Short mmCIF file of N, CA and C in Angstrom, two decimals:
data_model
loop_
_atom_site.label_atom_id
_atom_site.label_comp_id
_atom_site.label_asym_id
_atom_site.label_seq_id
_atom_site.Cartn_x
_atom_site.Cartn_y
_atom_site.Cartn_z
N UNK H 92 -0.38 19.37 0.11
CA UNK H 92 0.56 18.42 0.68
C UNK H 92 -0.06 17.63 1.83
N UNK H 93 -0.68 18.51 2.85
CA UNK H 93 -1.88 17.06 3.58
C UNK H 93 -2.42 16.22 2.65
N UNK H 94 -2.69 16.42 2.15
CA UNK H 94 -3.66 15.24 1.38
C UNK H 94 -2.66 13.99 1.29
N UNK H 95 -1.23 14.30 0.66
CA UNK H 95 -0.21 12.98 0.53
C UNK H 95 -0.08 12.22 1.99
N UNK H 96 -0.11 13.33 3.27
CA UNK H 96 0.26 13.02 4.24
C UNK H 96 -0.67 11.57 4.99
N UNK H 97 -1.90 11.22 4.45
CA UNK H 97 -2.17 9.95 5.09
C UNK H 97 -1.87 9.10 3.89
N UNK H 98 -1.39 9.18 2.74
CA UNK H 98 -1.00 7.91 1.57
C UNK H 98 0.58 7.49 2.61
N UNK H 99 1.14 8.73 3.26
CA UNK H 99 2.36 8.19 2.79
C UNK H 99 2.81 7.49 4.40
N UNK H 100 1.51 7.61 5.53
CA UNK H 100 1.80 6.70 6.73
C UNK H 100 1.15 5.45 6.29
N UNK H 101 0.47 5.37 5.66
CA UNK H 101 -0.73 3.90 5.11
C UNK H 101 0.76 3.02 5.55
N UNK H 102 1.37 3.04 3.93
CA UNK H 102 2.27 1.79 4.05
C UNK H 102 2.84 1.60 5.56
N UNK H 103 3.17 2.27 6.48
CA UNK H 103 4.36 2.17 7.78
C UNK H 103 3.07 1.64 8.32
N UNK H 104 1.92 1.90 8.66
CA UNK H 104 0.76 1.83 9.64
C UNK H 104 0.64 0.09 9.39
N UNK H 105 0.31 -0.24 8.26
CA UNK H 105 -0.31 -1.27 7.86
C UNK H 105 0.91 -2.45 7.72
N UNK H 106 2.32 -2.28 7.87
CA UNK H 106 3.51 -3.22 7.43
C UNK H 106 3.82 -3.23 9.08
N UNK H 107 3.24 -2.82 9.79
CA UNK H 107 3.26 -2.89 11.74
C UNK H 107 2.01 -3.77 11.75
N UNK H 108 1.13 -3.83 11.43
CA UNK H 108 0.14 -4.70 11.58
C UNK H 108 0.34 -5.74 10.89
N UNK H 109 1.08 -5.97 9.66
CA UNK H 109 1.70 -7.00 9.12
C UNK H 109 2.53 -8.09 9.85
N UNK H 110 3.71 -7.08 10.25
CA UNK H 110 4.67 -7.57 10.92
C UNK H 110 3.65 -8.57 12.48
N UNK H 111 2.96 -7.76 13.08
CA UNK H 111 2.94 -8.49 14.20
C UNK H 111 1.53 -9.59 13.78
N UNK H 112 1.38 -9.81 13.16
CA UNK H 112 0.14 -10.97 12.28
C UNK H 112 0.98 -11.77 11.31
N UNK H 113 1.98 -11.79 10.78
CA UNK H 113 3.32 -12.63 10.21
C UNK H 113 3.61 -13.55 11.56
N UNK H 114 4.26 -12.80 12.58
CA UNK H 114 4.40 -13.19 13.44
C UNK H 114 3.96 -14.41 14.46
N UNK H 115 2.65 -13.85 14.55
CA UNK H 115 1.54 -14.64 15.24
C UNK H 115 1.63 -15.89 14.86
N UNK H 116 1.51 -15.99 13.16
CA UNK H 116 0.62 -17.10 12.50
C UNK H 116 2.19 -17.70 12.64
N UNK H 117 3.50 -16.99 12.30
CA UNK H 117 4.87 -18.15 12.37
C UNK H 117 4.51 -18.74 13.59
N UNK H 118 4.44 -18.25 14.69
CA UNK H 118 4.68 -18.92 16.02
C UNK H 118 3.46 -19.88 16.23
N UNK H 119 2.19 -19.96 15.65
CA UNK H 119 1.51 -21.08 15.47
C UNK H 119 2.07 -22.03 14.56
N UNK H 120 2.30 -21.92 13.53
CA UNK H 120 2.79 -22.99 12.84
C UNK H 120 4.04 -23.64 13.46
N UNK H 121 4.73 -22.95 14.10
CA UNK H 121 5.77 -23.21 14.68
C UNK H 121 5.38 -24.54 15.66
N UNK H 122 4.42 -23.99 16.27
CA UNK H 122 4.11 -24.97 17.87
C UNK H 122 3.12 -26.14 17.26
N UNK H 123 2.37 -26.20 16.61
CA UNK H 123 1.61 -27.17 15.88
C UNK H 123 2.32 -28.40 14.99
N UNK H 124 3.73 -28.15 15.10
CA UNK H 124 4.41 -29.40 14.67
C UNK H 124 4.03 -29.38 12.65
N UNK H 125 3.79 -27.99 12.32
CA UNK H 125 4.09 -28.50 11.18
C UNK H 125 5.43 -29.01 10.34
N UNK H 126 4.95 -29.44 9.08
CA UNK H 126 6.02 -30.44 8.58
C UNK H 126 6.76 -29.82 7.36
N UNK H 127 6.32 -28.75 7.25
CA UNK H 127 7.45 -27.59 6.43
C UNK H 127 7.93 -26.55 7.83
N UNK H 128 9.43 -26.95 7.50
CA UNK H 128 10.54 -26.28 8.14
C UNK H 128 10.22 -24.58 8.85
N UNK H 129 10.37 -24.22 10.14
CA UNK H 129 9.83 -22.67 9.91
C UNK H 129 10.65 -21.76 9.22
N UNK H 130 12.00 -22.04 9.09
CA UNK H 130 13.17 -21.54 8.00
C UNK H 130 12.62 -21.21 6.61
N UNK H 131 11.95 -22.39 6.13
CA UNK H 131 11.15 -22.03 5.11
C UNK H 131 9.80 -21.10 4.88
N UNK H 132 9.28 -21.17 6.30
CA UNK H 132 8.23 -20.05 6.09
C UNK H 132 8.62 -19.07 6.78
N UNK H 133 9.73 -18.97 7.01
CA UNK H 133 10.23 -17.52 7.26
C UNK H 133 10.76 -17.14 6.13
N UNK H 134 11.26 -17.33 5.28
CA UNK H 134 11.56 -16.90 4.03
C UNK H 134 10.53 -16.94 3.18
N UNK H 135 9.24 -17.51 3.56
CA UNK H 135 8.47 -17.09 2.49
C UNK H 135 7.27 -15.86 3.02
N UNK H 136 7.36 -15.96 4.38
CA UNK H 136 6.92 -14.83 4.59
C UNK H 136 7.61 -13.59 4.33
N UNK H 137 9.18 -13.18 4.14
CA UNK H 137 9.91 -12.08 3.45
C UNK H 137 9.45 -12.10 2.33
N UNK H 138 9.30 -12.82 1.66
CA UNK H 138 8.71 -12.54 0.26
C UNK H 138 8.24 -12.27 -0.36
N UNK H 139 6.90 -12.45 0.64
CA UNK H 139 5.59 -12.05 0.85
C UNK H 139 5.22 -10.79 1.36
N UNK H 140 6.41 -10.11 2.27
CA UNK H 140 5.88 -9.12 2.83
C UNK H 140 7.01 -8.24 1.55
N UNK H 141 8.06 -8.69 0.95
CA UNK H 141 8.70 -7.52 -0.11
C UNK H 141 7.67 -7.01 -1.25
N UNK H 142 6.97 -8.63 -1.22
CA UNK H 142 6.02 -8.39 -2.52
C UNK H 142 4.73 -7.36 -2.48
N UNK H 143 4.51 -7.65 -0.92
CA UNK H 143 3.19 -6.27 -0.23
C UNK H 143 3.87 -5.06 -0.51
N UNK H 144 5.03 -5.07 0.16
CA UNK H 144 5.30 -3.79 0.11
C UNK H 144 5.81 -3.26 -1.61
N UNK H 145 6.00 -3.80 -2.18
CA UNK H 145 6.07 -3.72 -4.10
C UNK H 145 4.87 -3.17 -4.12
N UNK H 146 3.73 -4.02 -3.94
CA UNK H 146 2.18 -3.48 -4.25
C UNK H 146 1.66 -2.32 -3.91
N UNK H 147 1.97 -2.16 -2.59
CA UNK H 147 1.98 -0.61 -1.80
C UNK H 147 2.41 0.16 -2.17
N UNK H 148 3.63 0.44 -2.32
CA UNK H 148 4.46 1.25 -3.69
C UNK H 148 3.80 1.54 -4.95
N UNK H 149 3.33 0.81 -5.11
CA UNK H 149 2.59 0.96 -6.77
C UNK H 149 1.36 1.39 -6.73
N UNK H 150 0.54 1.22 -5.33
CA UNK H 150 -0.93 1.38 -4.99
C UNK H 150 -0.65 3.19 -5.04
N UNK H 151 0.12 3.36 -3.80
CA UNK H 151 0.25 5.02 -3.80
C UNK H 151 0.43 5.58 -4.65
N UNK H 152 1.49 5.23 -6.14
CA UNK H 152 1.77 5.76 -7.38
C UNK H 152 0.73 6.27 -8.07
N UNK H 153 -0.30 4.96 -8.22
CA UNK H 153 -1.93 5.04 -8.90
C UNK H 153 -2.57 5.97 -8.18
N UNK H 154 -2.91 5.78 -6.60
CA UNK H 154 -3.19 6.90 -6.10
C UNK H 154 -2.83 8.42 -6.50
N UNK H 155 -1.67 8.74 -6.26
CA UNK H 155 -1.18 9.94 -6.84
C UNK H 155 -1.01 10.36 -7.83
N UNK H 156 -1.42 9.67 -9.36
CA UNK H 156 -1.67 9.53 -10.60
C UNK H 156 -2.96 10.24 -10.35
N UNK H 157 -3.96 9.20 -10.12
CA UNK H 157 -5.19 9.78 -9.63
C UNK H 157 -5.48 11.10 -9.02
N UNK H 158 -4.56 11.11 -8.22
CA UNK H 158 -5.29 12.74 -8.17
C UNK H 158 -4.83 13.79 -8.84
N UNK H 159 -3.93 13.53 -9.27
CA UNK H 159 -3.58 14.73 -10.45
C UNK H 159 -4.76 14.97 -11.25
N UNK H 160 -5.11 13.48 -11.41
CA UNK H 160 -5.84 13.43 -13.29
C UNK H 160 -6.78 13.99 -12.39
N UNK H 161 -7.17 13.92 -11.46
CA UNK H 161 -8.66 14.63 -10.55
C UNK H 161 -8.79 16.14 -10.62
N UNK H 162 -7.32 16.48 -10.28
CA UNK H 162 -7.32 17.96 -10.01
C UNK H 162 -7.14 18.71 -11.52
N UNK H 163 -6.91 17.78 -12.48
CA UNK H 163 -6.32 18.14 -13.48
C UNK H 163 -8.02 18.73 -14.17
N UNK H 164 -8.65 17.94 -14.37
CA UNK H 164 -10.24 17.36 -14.78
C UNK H 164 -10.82 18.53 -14.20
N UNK H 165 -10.97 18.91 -12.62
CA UNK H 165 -11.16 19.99 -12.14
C UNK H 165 -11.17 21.66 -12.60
N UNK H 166 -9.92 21.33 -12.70
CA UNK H 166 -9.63 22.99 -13.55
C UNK H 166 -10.19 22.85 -14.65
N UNK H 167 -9.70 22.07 -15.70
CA UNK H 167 -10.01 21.70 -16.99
C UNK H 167 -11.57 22.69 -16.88
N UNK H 168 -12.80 21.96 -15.97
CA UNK H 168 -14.44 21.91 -15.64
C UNK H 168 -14.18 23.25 -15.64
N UNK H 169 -13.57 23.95 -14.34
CA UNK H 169 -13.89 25.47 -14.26
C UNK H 169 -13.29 26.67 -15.36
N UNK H 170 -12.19 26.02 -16.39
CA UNK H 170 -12.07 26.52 -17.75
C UNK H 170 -13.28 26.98 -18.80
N UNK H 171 -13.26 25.50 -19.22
CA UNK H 171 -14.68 25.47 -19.57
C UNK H 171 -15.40 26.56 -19.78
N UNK H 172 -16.10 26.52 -17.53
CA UNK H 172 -16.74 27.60 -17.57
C UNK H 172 -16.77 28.57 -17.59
N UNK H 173 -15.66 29.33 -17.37
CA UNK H 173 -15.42 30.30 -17.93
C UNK H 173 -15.37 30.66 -19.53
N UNK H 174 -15.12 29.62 -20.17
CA UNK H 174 -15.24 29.93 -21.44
C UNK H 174 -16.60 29.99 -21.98
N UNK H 175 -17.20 29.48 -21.66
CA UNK H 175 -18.95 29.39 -21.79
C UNK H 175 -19.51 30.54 -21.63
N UNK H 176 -19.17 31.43 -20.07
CA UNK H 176 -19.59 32.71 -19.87
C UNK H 176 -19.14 33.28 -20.50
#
């Protein structure tokens, strides 16, 4: 169960470093007088960050797929050898 324990702060760690770099770049665009609305890139930054966090979700899944099939492969090896001896 450690082992899950750094998959499963990744996403919180990294959607805090998101959040305050979303941020940043709104409040530049903001002050630079661009000519799309910040209403609009505030909603497309939600979108953007639902869609990260979709990916993240799915990254850890594969991850934890992965190590099954790892640990799985593992035993499988030391079967084997025992069957060999």
């Amino acid at each position: 169960s450690t082992a899950n324990a750094p998959e499963d702060d990744a996403p919180n760690r990294y959607s805090r470093t998101d959040r305050t770099t979303y941020s940043r770049y709104s409040r530049d665009a903001n002050s630079s007088g661009s000519s799309v609305p910040s209403n609009a890139l505030e909603k497309r930054i939600e979108e953007l960050e639902r869609e990260l966090a979709k990916e993240r979700q799915e990254n850890a899944r594969l991850m934890k797929i992965t190590q099954d099939k790892e640990e799985l492969i593992g035993k499988l090896k030391e079967e084997i050898d025992l069957l060999n001896r």
